[in-house]
Each structure stands twice: as structure tokens, then as C-alpha cells.
Amino acid sequence: MNTMYETLTIEKKGDFALLTLNRPDKLNALNSTVLSELKAVFEAWGKDAQGLKGVVFTGAGDKAFIAGADIAQMSDMNVDQAREFGSLGQSVTLAIENTPFPVIAAVNGFALGGGCEMAMACDFIYATTSAVFGQPEVKLGLIPGFGGTQRLAKLIGRARAKEIIYTGRNVKADEAHRVGLVVSLFENKDELLAAAFKTLDYVAKVSPNAVKLSKQVMNTGNDLTVEAGLKTELAQFAAVFSSEDMKEGCKAFVEKRPAQFKGC
Ligand code: COA
């Protein structure tokens, strides 16, 4: 992807990319430009993985991943503009979820409001020990609009999510880790990014096709009953038996050699 962006940088690192939201003077707050650029990037990856096997998504600087939707921009919006803005933010979260490879949120500081919502749309969250999460919208007379009312409850349970959303309070890294919002904590940003790429190194060794299908089935199942989710799992479990990766993976095991996966 060679397109230039005003608010994003994409650094290719072998099979992976580091996506950095680059608006540190406003703590990487999400205005319409940022959201439109994120949407363009993730939708492009949704159509064509461009050889990537994973992406790490972080915020520029040491202070914030994303400090929320841009409050200055929202302060002048009417109902129709708010609907359009919310719809744009939601479409970014869906585009992140529909990316055909893992996206790890590397949260380095504040992940508030829309920042917490963007992180939750990623496959999982790694964070620094100084990270701060929260959905502070009620303090502004707002409600979460980029998926927070839905995804937070699914990730940490409805009661905990309600307590966090109704109070708008900050959730420090250790609590976010304890309740399962964050998978792992790291002392600083360098360690955080190194760990995220190390995880992607493991992912790159397995079948990209199997990872893509696992992601699809798990994301779809999140919105279904267990029984309906099992049906989608079974359909893909059976379909994968026609893939080259499945034949290679099982053959390599029997022949006691490393598998050479092609991703199809
Ligand atoms: N929208 C727009 N601008 C934002 C922003 C947001 N969500 N969060 C931070 N900024 C801007 C500030 O206005 C400030 O800009 P300025 O230097 O031009 O005045 C700059 O980023 C630095 O923020 P500042 O508040 O000075 O940093 P701080 O260290 O004192 O506080 C926070 C950090 C995150 C606690 C504070 O910025 C904050 O509360 N932000 C809003 C969080 C929020 O409510 N998010 C949800 C929105 S729905």
C-alpha cells in the first residue's frame, strides 16, 4: 500500500505492518479525516491482504493510543451529522474486524472513548502498564457511538461494562488486564511493540488460510447463539479440507517435517 495518508503511517515489516495513528498533538483523537483514512486502509486490506499476515495498530507518541473521538469536532454537530460521524466510526470498527489477518492493538497510554472502541475491534489488545482505558462519553452528555455499548459487554461481561460506561471512569492497565480487556501488559512502548510482532511471528508460521477462517468463524459466532455458531464452524471446518494448506499441514506432520503453507 503506497498511498500517502495525512494522519496515518504504515510501515511494512516483512510479512507484517505497523499502522500508527499520527496526530499526537491531539492525543490521536479521531476526527473525520482520521476515521476516513482508517476506513480506507482497513477496507483495502479486507479486499486484498497484500501479502500481509498481521498488523500491529498503535498511536504516535508515548501518551495516547487514541484519546477518543474528536470532541472539538463533535461539539458543533447536529443529529444528522452525528449519525454520519457515528456510522463512519462504526464502519471503521467493522472493517478492522473483517481484515483477513490478525490485527493487534498496541495500546500505549490513553485509550478512551473511540480509542477504547478501536482497540476492542482489533483481535486482541496488548498494552503498556501505564495505559488507561475507559468510555467517558457520559461525562460529556454523550453515549459511546463506535461500538462501545456492544463490544465492551461482550468482552468483559454486561455488568462490568455497565459500571464502566455509566460512571465514565478510567480503567487502569492492571484492572483492564485482570478483567480480560487486555491480554498482556508490558513495561514500555518498545517492549509492547516487540511483543506484538513476536506474537505475529508465531502466527506467520501457521496456515494463513486457517487463521483467516478461524477469525471469520469466531467473529461471526460472537453475534450468534452457540448452536448457530457451531453450524458456521462446521461449514468452515469441512470446507477447509479442500485447502492446500490443510493437505500440506497434515502431510508435513506425518512426514515429520515443517509445513510450507501457501495460504490457500
Ligand atoms: N478530542 C479532541 N481533542 C482532544 C481529545 C479529544 N478526545 N483528547 C485530547 N485532545 C487534545 C486536547 O484538547 C489538547 O489540545 P490543545 O493542546 O490544542 O489544547 C491536546 O489533545 C492534549 O490534551 P490535554 O487535555 O492537554 O492532555 P492532558 O494530559 O492534560 O489530558 C486526557 C489527557 C486524555 C485526560 C484529556 O485530554 C482528555 O480528557 N481527553 C478527552 C478524553 C475523552 O473524553 N474521550 C472521549 C471522547 S467521546
mmCIF file of N, CA, C and O in Angstrom, residues 97-171:
data_model
loop_
_atom_site.group_PDB
_atom_site.id
_atom_site.type_symbol
_atom_site.label_atom_id
_atom_site.label_comp_id
_atom_site.label_asym_id
_atom_site.label_seq_id
_atom_site.Cartn_x
_atom_site.Cartn_y
_atom_site.Cartn_z
ATOM 1 N N GLU A 97 -12.513 -5.551 12.012
ATOM 2 C CA GLU A 97 -12.902 -6.948 12.304
ATOM 3 C C GLU A 97 -12.876 -7.821 11.054
ATOM 4 O O GLU A 97 -12.643 -9.022 11.144
ATOM 5 N N ASN A 98 -13.125 -7.207 9.890
ATOM 6 C CA ASN A 98 -13.189 -8.005 8.656
ATOM 7 C C ASN A 98 -11.836 -8.157 7.957
ATOM 8 O O ASN A 98 -11.762 -8.755 6.891
ATOM 9 N N THR A 99 -10.784 -7.625 8.557
ATOM 10 C CA THR A 99 -9.453 -7.797 7.966
ATOM 11 C C THR A 99 -9.099 -9.283 7.990
ATOM 12 O O THR A 99 -9.308 -9.944 9.009
ATOM 13 N N PRO A 100 -8.577 -9.808 6.873
ATOM 14 C CA PRO A 100 -8.386 -11.270 6.797
ATOM 15 C C PRO A 100 -7.140 -11.792 7.514
ATOM 16 O O PRO A 100 -6.687 -12.893 7.234
ATOM 17 N N PHE A 101 -6.551 -10.978 8.389
ATOM 18 C CA PHE A 101 -5.405 -11.416 9.189
ATOM 19 C C PHE A 101 -5.535 -10.766 10.559
ATOM 20 O O PHE A 101 -6.337 -9.834 10.740
ATOM 21 N N PRO A 102 -4.765 -11.225 11.543
ATOM 22 C CA PRO A 102 -4.900 -10.651 12.887
ATOM 23 C C PRO A 102 -4.445 -9.192 12.941
ATOM 24 O O PRO A 102 -3.467 -8.807 12.307
ATOM 25 N N VAL A 103 -5.188 -8.418 13.706
ATOM 26 C CA VAL A 103 -4.814 -7.025 13.985
ATOM 27 C C VAL A 103 -4.680 -6.917 15.504
ATOM 28 O O VAL A 103 -5.649 -7.153 16.241
ATOM 29 N N ILE A 104 -3.470 -6.601 15.967
ATOM 30 C CA ILE A 104 -3.237 -6.471 17.412
ATOM 31 C C ILE A 104 -3.225 -4.989 17.759
ATOM 32 O O ILE A 104 -2.489 -4.203 17.145
ATOM 33 N N ALA A 105 -4.033 -4.591 18.744
ATOM 34 C CA ALA A 105 -3.985 -3.216 19.234
ATOM 35 C C ALA A 105 -2.843 -3.127 20.234
ATOM 36 O O ALA A 105 -2.805 -3.883 21.215
ATOM 37 N N ALA A 106 -1.898 -2.217 19.989
ATOM 38 C CA ALA A 106 -0.776 -1.984 20.914
ATOM 39 C C ALA A 106 -1.051 -0.648 21.591
ATOM 40 O O ALA A 106 -0.778 0.413 21.032
ATOM 41 N N VAL A 107 -1.633 -0.723 22.778
ATOM 42 C CA VAL A 107 -2.151 0.480 23.447
ATOM 43 C C VAL A 107 -1.090 1.071 24.377
ATOM 44 O O VAL A 107 -0.734 0.488 25.397
ATOM 45 N N ASN A 108 -0.631 2.247 23.980
ATOM 46 C CA ASN A 108 0.473 2.931 24.664
ATOM 47 C C ASN A 108 -0.055 4.205 25.313
ATOM 48 O O ASN A 108 0.140 5.286 24.778
ATOM 49 N N GLY A 109 -0.799 4.111 26.393
ATOM 50 C CA GLY A 109 -1.331 5.323 27.025
ATOM 51 C C GLY A 109 -2.853 5.331 26.991
ATOM 52 O O GLY A 109 -3.480 4.277 27.131
ATOM 53 N N PHE A 110 -3.435 6.512 26.770
ATOM 54 C CA PHE A 110 -4.896 6.629 26.828
ATOM 55 C C PHE A 110 -5.585 5.897 25.667
ATOM 56 O O PHE A 110 -5.204 6.056 24.510
ATOM 57 N N ALA A 111 -6.583 5.099 25.996
ATOM 58 C CA ALA A 111 -7.485 4.502 25.003
ATOM 59 C C ALA A 111 -8.886 4.795 25.526
ATOM 60 O O ALA A 111 -9.519 3.956 26.170
ATOM 61 N N LEU A 112 -9.326 6.013 25.282
ATOM 62 C CA LEU A 112 -10.600 6.466 25.851
ATOM 63 C C LEU A 112 -11.654 6.586 24.753
ATOM 64 O O LEU A 112 -11.326 6.914 23.607
ATOM 65 N N GLY A 113 -12.902 6.360 25.113
ATOM 66 C CA GLY A 113 -13.998 6.532 24.158
ATOM 67 C C GLY A 113 -13.739 5.771 22.863
ATOM 68 O O GLY A 113 -13.563 4.553 22.864
ATOM 69 N N GLY A 114 -13.695 6.538 21.763
ATOM 70 C CA GLY A 114 -13.437 5.915 20.458
ATOM 71 C C GLY A 114 -12.114 5.162 20.417
ATOM 72 O O GLY A 114 -11.958 4.238 19.618
ATOM 73 N N GLY A 115 -11.177 5.524 21.288
ATOM 74 C CA GLY A 115 -9.893 4.812 21.335
ATOM 75 C C GLY A 115 -10.072 3.417 21.898
ATOM 76 O O GLY A 115 -9.521 2.428 21.377
ATOM 77 N N CYS A 116 -10.860 3.324 22.949
ATOM 78 C CA CYS A 116 -11.160 2.008 23.537
ATOM 79 C C CYS A 116 -11.958 1.185 22.509
ATOM 80 O O CYS A 116 -11.732 -0.015 22.344
ATOM 81 N N GLU A 117 -12.844 1.874 21.788
ATOM 82 C CA GLU A 117 -13.682 1.180 20.796
ATOM 83 C C GLU A 117 -12.844 0.653 19.628
ATOM 84 O O GLU A 117 -13.081 -0.454 19.130
ATOM 85 N N MET A 118 -11.868 1.437 19.170
ATOM 86 C CA MET A 118 -10.990 0.954 18.088
ATOM 87 C C MET A 118 -10.173 -0.245 18.580
ATOM 88 O O MET A 118 -10.005 -1.238 17.871
ATOM 89 N N ALA A 119 -9.651 -0.145 19.802
ATOM 90 C CA ALA A 119 -8.839 -1.244 20.343
ATOM 91 C C ALA A 119 -9.677 -2.526 20.454
ATOM 92 O O ALA A 119 -9.207 -3.617 20.135
ATOM 93 N N MET A 120 -10.939 -2.370 20.893
ATOM 94 C CA MET A 120 -11.791 -3.559 21.069
ATOM 95 C C MET A 120 -12.174 -4.212 19.740
ATOM 96 O O MET A 120 -12.545 -5.383 19.715
ATOM 97 N N ALA A 121 -12.114 -3.438 18.642
ATOM 98 C CA ALA A 121 -12.422 -4.027 17.329
ATOM 99 C C ALA A 121 -11.258 -4.869 16.813
ATOM 100 O O ALA A 121 -11.426 -5.685 15.908
ATOM 101 N N CYS A 122 -10.076 -4.650 17.387
ATOM 102 C CA CYS A 122 -8.909 -5.457 16.998
ATOM 103 C C CYS A 122 -9.074 -6.872 17.564
ATOM 104 O O CYS A 122 -9.937 -7.114 18.408
ATOM 105 N N ASP A 123 -8.227 -7.793 17.114
ATOM 106 C CA ASP A 123 -8.399 -9.186 17.568
ATOM 107 C C ASP A 123 -8.094 -9.333 19.042
ATOM 108 O O ASP A 123 -8.754 -10.090 19.742
ATOM 109 N N PHE A 124 -7.062 -8.633 19.505
ATOM 110 C CA PHE A 124 -6.812 -8.568 20.943
ATOM 111 C C PHE A 124 -5.913 -7.377 21.243
ATOM 112 O O PHE A 124 -5.350 -6.764 20.331
ATOM 113 N N ILE A 125 -5.826 -7.077 22.551
ATOM 114 C CA ILE A 125 -5.136 -5.860 22.972
ATOM 115 C C ILE A 125 -3.927 -6.218 23.830
ATOM 116 O O ILE A 125 -4.048 -6.959 24.817
ATOM 117 N N TYR A 126 -2.764 -5.686 23.466
ATOM 118 C CA TYR A 126 -1.603 -5.650 24.339
ATOM 119 C C TYR A 126 -1.462 -4.188 24.763
ATOM 120 O O TYR A 126 -1.804 -3.287 23.993
ATOM 121 N N ALA A 127 -0.957 -3.949 25.971
ATOM 122 C CA ALA A 127 -0.887 -2.558 26.441
ATOM 123 C C ALA A 127 0.332 -2.343 27.315
ATOM 124 O O ALA A 127 0.913 -3.296 27.846
ATOM 125 N N THR A 128 0.703 -1.076 27.480
ATOM 126 C CA THR A 128 1.751 -0.729 28.439
ATOM 127 C C THR A 128 1.118 -0.666 29.830
ATOM 128 O O THR A 128 -0.106 -0.461 29.968
ATOM 129 N N THR A 129 1.958 -0.776 30.853
ATOM 130 C CA THR A 129 1.440 -0.744 32.230
ATOM 131 C C THR A 129 0.861 0.639 32.572
ATOM 132 O O THR A 129 0.123 0.777 33.536
ATOM 133 N N SER A 130 1.204 1.654 31.758
ATOM 134 C CA SER A 130 0.655 2.999 32.021
ATOM 135 C C SER A 130 -0.607 3.279 31.199
ATOM 136 O O SER A 130 -1.129 4.391 31.237
ATOM 137 N N ALA A 131 -1.091 2.298 30.468
ATOM 138 C CA ALA A 131 -2.288 2.524 29.631
ATOM 139 C C ALA A 131 -3.510 2.792 30.507
ATOM 140 O O ALA A 131 -3.605 2.310 31.640
ATOM 141 N N VAL A 132 -4.413 3.579 29.956
ATOM 142 C CA VAL A 132 -5.670 3.897 30.660
ATOM 143 C C VAL A 132 -6.814 3.729 29.666
ATOM 144 O O VAL A 132 -6.798 4.351 28.596
ATOM 145 N N PHE A 133 -7.771 2.892 30.048
ATOM 146 C CA PHE A 133 -8.929 2.639 29.198
ATOM 147 C C PHE A 133 -10.156 3.324 29.797
ATOM 148 O O PHE A 133 -10.159 3.720 30.967
ATOM 149 N N GLY A 134 -11.221 3.408 29.013
ATOM 150 C CA GLY A 134 -12.462 3.949 29.561
ATOM 151 C C GLY A 134 -13.404 4.387 28.462
ATOM 152 O O GLY A 134 -13.013 4.523 27.298
ATOM 153 N N GLN A 135 -14.647 4.530 28.848
ATOM 154 C CA GLN A 135 -15.679 5.058 27.947
ATOM 155 C C GLN A 135 -16.274 6.277 28.656
ATOM 156 O O GLN A 135 -17.346 6.188 29.267
ATOM 157 N N PRO A 136 -15.585 7.437 28.572
ATOM 158 C CA PRO A 136 -16.005 8.600 29.361
ATOM 159 C C PRO A 136 -17.117 9.439 28.728
ATOM 160 O O PRO A 136 -17.363 10.562 29.172
ATOM 161 N N GLU A 137 -17.793 8.897 27.703
ATOM 162 C CA GLU A 137 -18.767 9.709 26.958
ATOM 163 C C GLU A 137 -19.821 10.360 27.843
ATOM 164 O O GLU A 137 -20.233 11.500 27.606
ATOM 165 N N VAL A 138 -20.301 9.607 28.877
ATOM 166 C CA VAL A 138 -21.384 10.175 29.710
ATOM 167 C C VAL A 138 -20.957 11.478 30.395
ATOM 168 O O VAL A 138 -21.802 12.326 30.703
ATOM 169 N N LYS A 139 -19.652 11.646 30.590
ATOM 170 C CA LYS A 139 -19.176 12.884 31.218
ATOM 171 C C LYS A 139 -19.383 14.082 30.287
ATOM 172 O O LYS A 139 -19.326 15.224 30.714
ATOM 173 N N LEU A 140 -19.568 13.791 29.001
ATOM 174 C CA LEU A 140 -19.778 14.853 28.006
ATOM 175 C C LEU A 140 -21.246 14.913 27.584
ATOM 176 O O LEU A 140 -21.607 15.636 26.652
ATOM 177 N N GLY A 141 -22.091 14.120 28.238
ATOM 178 C CA GLY A 141 -23.505 14.065 27.850
ATOM 179 C C GLY A 141 -23.746 13.207 26.626
ATOM 180 O O GLY A 141 -24.802 13.264 26.002
ATOM 181 N N LEU A 142 -22.738 12.393 26.283
ATOM 182 C CA LEU A 142 -22.837 11.519 25.098
ATOM 183 C C LEU A 142 -22.980 10.068 25.530
ATOM 184 O O LEU A 142 -22.834 9.757 26.719
ATOM 185 N N ILE A 143 -23.182 9.203 24.561
ATOM 186 C CA ILE A 143 -23.033 7.768 24.821
ATOM 187 C C ILE A 143 -21.993 7.239 23.827
ATOM 188 O O ILE A 143 -21.730 7.874 22.805
ATOM 189 N N PRO A 144 -21.380 6.087 24.109
ATOM 190 C CA PRO A 144 -20.426 5.526 23.146
ATOM 191 C C PRO A 144 -21.134 5.322 21.798
ATOM 192 O O PRO A 144 -22.298 4.899 21.774
ATOM 193 N N GLY A 145 -20.439 5.624 20.705
ATOM 194 C CA GLY A 145 -21.096 5.543 19.396
ATOM 195 C C GLY A 145 -20.353 4.730 18.360
ATOM 196 O O GLY A 145 -20.833 4.537 17.253
ATOM 197 N N PHE A 146 -19.157 4.226 18.726
ATOM 198 C CA PHE A 146 -18.394 3.426 17.752
ATOM 199 C C PHE A 146 -18.330 1.965 18.223
ATOM 200 O O PHE A 146 -17.322 1.286 18.048
ATOM 201 N N GLY A 147 -19.410 1.503 18.870
ATOM 202 C CA GLY A 147 -19.468 0.082 19.227
ATOM 203 C C GLY A 147 -19.248 -0.227 20.695
ATOM 204 O O GLY A 147 -19.354 -1.385 21.109
ATOM 205 N N GLY A 148 -18.957 0.794 21.512
ATOM 206 C CA GLY A 148 -18.623 0.547 22.924
ATOM 207 C C GLY A 148 -19.735 -0.101 23.720
ATOM 208 O O GLY A 148 -19.475 -0.947 24.582
ATOM 209 N N THR A 149 -20.987 0.275 23.429
ATOM 210 C CA THR A 149 -22.095 -0.306 24.208
ATOM 211 C C THR A 149 -22.242 -1.798 23.920
ATOM 212 O O THR A 149 -22.792 -2.534 24.732
ATOM 213 N N GLN A 150 -21.742 -2.243 22.767
ATOM 214 C CA GLN A 150 -21.903 -3.651 22.394
ATOM 215 C C GLN A 150 -20.640 -4.469 22.693
ATOM 216 O O GLN A 150 -20.696 -5.521 23.323
ATOM 217 N N ARG A 151 -19.501 -3.975 22.209
ATOM 218 C CA ARG A 151 -18.283 -4.804 22.307
ATOM 219 C C ARG A 151 -17.743 -4.897 23.741
ATOM 220 O O ARG A 151 -17.213 -5.938 24.121
ATOM 221 N N LEU A 152 -17.868 -3.824 24.528
ATOM 222 C CA LEU A 152 -17.318 -3.900 25.889
ATOM 223 C C LEU A 152 -18.042 -4.983 26.690
ATOM 224 O O LEU A 152 -17.412 -5.780 27.394
ATOM 225 N N ALA A 153 -19.366 -5.024 26.547
ATOM 226 C CA ALA A 153 -20.151 -6.038 27.274
ATOM 227 C C ALA A 153 -19.765 -7.444 26.826
ATOM 228 O O ALA A 153 -19.663 -8.363 27.646
ATOM 229 N N LYS A 154 -19.531 -7.606 25.526
ATOM 230 C CA LYS A 154 -19.170 -8.949 25.041
ATOM 231 C C LYS A 154 -17.782 -9.357 25.526
ATOM 232 O O LYS A 154 -17.517 -10.528 25.760
ATOM 233 N N LEU A 155 -16.896 -8.368 25.681
ATOM 234 C CA LEU A 155 -15.529 -8.696 26.099
ATOM 235 C C LEU A 155 -15.397 -8.947 27.596
ATOM 236 O O LEU A 155 -14.679 -9.849 28.014
ATOM 237 N N ILE A 156 -16.069 -8.134 28.405
ATOM 238 C CA ILE A 156 -15.816 -8.249 29.859
ATOM 239 C C ILE A 156 -17.081 -8.556 30.652
ATOM 240 O O ILE A 156 -17.022 -8.631 31.874
ATOM 241 N N GLY A 157 -18.203 -8.723 29.951
ATOM 242 C CA GLY A 157 -19.459 -9.019 30.652
ATOM 243 C C GLY A 157 -20.295 -7.758 30.826
ATOM 244 O O GLY A 157 -19.762 -6.662 30.992
ATOM 245 N N ARG A 158 -21.619 -7.946 30.800
ATOM 246 C CA ARG A 158 -22.552 -6.816 30.782
ATOM 247 C C ARG A 158 -22.467 -5.961 32.052
ATOM 248 O O ARG A 158 -22.463 -4.737 31.980
ATOM 249 N N ALA A 159 -22.358 -6.598 33.210
ATOM 250 C CA ALA A 159 -22.394 -5.829 34.465
ATOM 251 C C ALA A 159 -21.165 -4.931 34.593
ATOM 252 O O ALA A 159 -21.272 -3.743 34.911
ATOM 253 N N ARG A 160 -19.991 -5.499 34.324
ATOM 254 C CA ARG A 160 -18.755 -4.695 34.395
ATOM 255 C C ARG A 160 -18.799 -3.567 33.372
ATOM 256 O O ARG A 160 -18.395 -2.437 33.643
ATOM 257 N N ALA A 161 -19.289 -3.890 32.161
ATOM 258 C CA ALA A 161 -19.344 -2.878 31.098
ATOM 259 C C ALA A 161 -20.288 -1.743 31.502
ATOM 260 O O ALA A 161 -19.990 -0.567 31.303
ATOM 261 N N LYS A 162 -21.413 -2.093 32.104
ATOM 262 C CA LYS A 162 -22.368 -1.060 32.524
ATOM 263 C C LYS A 162 -21.753 -0.151 33.578
ATOM 264 O O LYS A 162 -21.892 1.069 33.533
ATOM 265 N N GLU A 163 -21.038 -0.768 34.527
ATOM 266 C CA GLU A 163 -20.435 0.038 35.593
ATOM 267 C C GLU A 163 -19.426 1.021 34.997
ATOM 268 O O GLU A 163 -19.362 2.188 35.391
ATOM 269 N N ILE A 164 -18.654 0.564 34.019
ATOM 270 C CA ILE A 164 -17.643 1.439 33.394
ATOM 271 C C ILE A 164 -18.307 2.518 32.540
ATOM 272 O O ILE A 164 -17.939 3.699 32.603
ATOM 273 N N ILE A 165 -19.322 2.149 31.783
ATOM 274 C CA ILE A 165 -19.967 3.129 30.891
ATOM 275 C C ILE A 165 -20.818 4.125 31.684
ATOM 276 O O ILE A 165 -20.800 5.330 31.411
ATOM 277 N N TYR A 166 -21.546 3.665 32.708
ATOM 278 C CA TYR A 166 -22.409 4.581 33.477
ATOM 279 C C TYR A 166 -21.591 5.610 34.278
ATOM 280 O O TYR A 166 -22.062 6.708 34.523
ATOM 281 N N THR A 167 -20.380 5.208 34.716
ATOM 282 C CA THR A 167 -19.579 6.143 35.516
ATOM 283 C C THR A 167 -18.593 6.938 34.653
ATOM 284 O O THR A 167 -18.151 8.008 35.066
ATOM 285 N N GLY A 168 -18.245 6.401 33.499
ATOM 286 C CA GLY A 168 -17.255 7.060 32.639
ATOM 287 C C GLY A 168 -15.865 7.055 33.251
ATOM 288 O O GLY A 168 -14.985 7.796 32.818
ATOM 289 N N ARG A 169 -15.656 6.193 34.252
ATOM 290 C CA ARG A 169 -14.386 6.235 34.991
ATOM 291 C C ARG A 169 -13.236 5.632 34.183
ATOM 292 O O ARG A 169 -13.451 4.855 33.252
ATOM 293 N N ASN A 170 -12.021 6.035 34.585
ATOM 294 C CA ASN A 170 -10.826 5.463 33.972
ATOM 295 C C ASN A 170 -10.608 4.028 34.461
ATOM 296 O O ASN A 170 -10.840 3.725 35.639
ATOM 297 N N VAL A 171 -10.140 3.192 33.576
ATOM 298 C CA VAL A 171 -9.793 1.809 33.929
ATOM 299 C C VAL A 171 -8.297 1.662 33.681
ATOM 300 O O VAL A 171 -7.841 1.714 32.531
#
